[in-house]
């Protein structure tokens, strides 16, 4: 793949976008399932299987990818317990919990302005 020019329009736009706090926040939760996973984990720690049951149409692979991305982004803590069989739980970080009131407002907005 060819390298982008440092002075290309794309590169300049990307640099400007990265500096925007709103874009940063939206990119943290960007993804088909992340908001829904966060909303389920707001009630507390959950195991992988418990999360999977909440989303029967999401594949295990997709859930794994989303949880890994959320862990890398600092939204989810993954706790592995030294037990047989192994037990893994997922919990929201303080950063993810801060989205709670924002999601509530977005949900209210969606209910108010959803087109029939």
Short mmCIF file of C-alpha atoms in Angstrom, two decimals:
data_model
loop_
_atom_site.label_atom_id
_atom_site.label_comp_id
_atom_site.label_asym_id
_atom_site.label_seq_id
_atom_site.Cartn_x
_atom_site.Cartn_y
_atom_site.Cartn_z
CA UNK A 1 0.00 0.00 0.00
CA UNK A 2 1.30 3.45 -0.90
CA UNK A 3 2.10 5.91 1.88
CA UNK A 4 -0.04 9.02 2.15
CA UNK A 5 1.56 12.36 1.57
CA UNK A 6 2.09 14.36 4.75
CA UNK A 7 0.44 17.41 3.21
CA UNK A 8 -2.50 15.61 1.59
CA UNK A 9 -6.01 16.81 2.36
CA UNK A 10 -6.81 13.48 4.01
CA UNK A 11 -3.81 13.72 6.35
CA UNK A 12 -4.59 17.32 7.29
CA UNK A 13 -8.27 16.51 7.90
CA UNK A 14 -7.34 13.45 9.97
CA UNK A 15 -5.01 15.53 12.16
CA UNK A 16 -7.78 18.08 12.73
CA UNK A 17 -10.37 15.41 13.50
CA UNK A 18 -8.11 13.67 16.03
CA UNK A 19 -7.85 16.90 18.04
CA UNK A 20 -11.65 17.15 18.44
CA UNK A 21 -12.81 15.95 21.88
CA UNK A 22 -16.26 15.01 20.58
CA UNK A 23 -14.77 12.86 17.82
CA UNK A 24 -12.48 11.20 20.36
CA UNK A 25 -15.47 10.32 22.56
CA UNK A 26 -17.57 9.02 19.67
CA UNK A 27 -14.67 6.92 18.37
CA UNK A 28 -14.34 5.27 21.81
CA UNK A 29 -17.88 3.88 21.57
CA UNK A 30 -18.00 3.51 17.80
CA UNK A 31 -19.07 0.05 16.72
CA UNK A 32 -22.25 -1.85 16.19
CA UNK A 33 -22.35 -3.46 19.64
CA UNK A 34 -20.25 -1.36 22.02
CA UNK A 35 -23.03 0.87 23.33
CA UNK A 36 -25.28 -2.13 23.90
CA UNK A 37 -22.53 -4.05 25.69
CA UNK A 38 -21.81 -1.05 27.90
CA UNK A 39 -25.50 -0.69 28.73
CA UNK A 40 -25.67 -4.35 29.83
CA UNK A 41 -22.48 -4.13 31.90
CA UNK A 42 -23.80 -1.05 33.74
CA UNK A 43 -25.60 -3.43 36.10
CA UNK A 44 -22.30 -5.01 37.17
CA UNK A 45 -19.79 -7.74 36.37
CA UNK A 46 -20.80 -10.33 33.80
CA UNK A 47 -19.24 -13.46 32.40
CA UNK A 48 -18.79 -13.94 28.65
CA UNK A 49 -21.70 -16.40 28.44
CA UNK A 50 -24.01 -14.02 30.29
CA UNK A 51 -23.19 -11.21 27.89
CA UNK A 52 -23.65 -13.55 24.93
CA UNK A 53 -27.15 -14.54 26.16
CA UNK A 54 -28.15 -10.87 26.06
CA UNK A 55 -27.30 -10.71 22.35
CA UNK A 56 -28.41 -13.99 20.75
CA UNK A 57 -27.78 -12.76 17.20
CA UNK A 58 -24.19 -11.66 17.85
CA UNK A 59 -21.57 -14.28 17.08
CA UNK A 60 -19.09 -15.31 19.75
CA UNK A 61 -16.29 -14.05 17.51
CA UNK A 62 -17.89 -10.61 17.24
CA UNK A 63 -18.43 -10.43 20.99
CA UNK A 64 -14.80 -11.41 21.56
CA UNK A 65 -13.58 -8.75 19.12
CA UNK A 66 -15.77 -6.07 20.69
CA UNK A 67 -14.70 -6.94 24.24
CA UNK A 68 -11.02 -6.96 23.25
CA UNK A 69 -11.36 -3.57 21.55
CA UNK A 70 -13.20 -2.18 24.56
CA UNK A 71 -10.49 -3.52 26.87
CA UNK A 72 -7.78 -1.89 24.74
CA UNK A 73 -9.72 1.38 24.76
CA UNK A 74 -9.96 1.32 28.55
CA UNK A 75 -13.73 0.81 28.65
CA UNK A 76 -13.80 -2.72 30.07
CA UNK A 77 -11.74 -4.58 32.66
CA UNK A 78 -11.24 -8.29 32.06
CA UNK A 79 -10.69 -10.30 35.22
CA UNK A 80 -9.40 -13.88 34.97
CA UNK A 81 -9.73 -16.05 38.06
CA UNK A 82 -7.37 -18.97 38.70
CA UNK A 83 -10.08 -21.60 38.92
CA UNK A 84 -10.93 -24.82 37.14
CA UNK A 85 -12.75 -24.32 34.88
CA UNK A 86 -11.36 -20.83 34.27
CA UNK A 87 -13.67 -17.97 35.13
CA UNK A 88 -13.49 -14.65 33.30
CA UNK A 89 -15.60 -11.63 34.18
CA UNK A 90 -15.99 -8.29 32.47
CA UNK A 91 -16.64 -5.03 34.25
CA UNK A 92 -16.93 -1.42 33.12
CA UNK A 93 -14.14 0.99 33.95
CA UNK A 94 -14.74 4.41 35.43
CA UNK A 95 -14.36 5.85 31.92
CA UNK A 96 -17.16 3.66 30.57
CA UNK A 97 -19.41 4.33 33.55
CA UNK A 98 -19.11 8.05 32.79
CA UNK A 99 -21.02 7.40 29.55
CA UNK A 100 -24.14 6.37 31.55
CA UNK A 101 -25.83 9.80 31.77
CA UNK A 102 -24.85 10.55 28.18
CA UNK A 103 -26.44 7.31 26.94
CA UNK A 104 -29.60 8.12 28.93
CA UNK A 105 -29.86 11.48 27.18
CA UNK A 106 -29.16 9.92 23.78
CA UNK A 107 -31.84 7.31 24.42
CA UNK A 108 -34.36 10.01 25.32
CA UNK A 109 -33.39 11.94 22.19
CA UNK A 110 -33.81 8.79 20.09
CA UNK A 111 -37.25 8.14 21.54
CA UNK A 112 -38.33 11.70 20.88
CA UNK A 113 -37.01 12.09 17.34
CA UNK A 114 -37.26 8.55 15.94
CA UNK A 115 -39.03 8.63 12.62
CA UNK A 116 -42.12 6.41 12.31
#
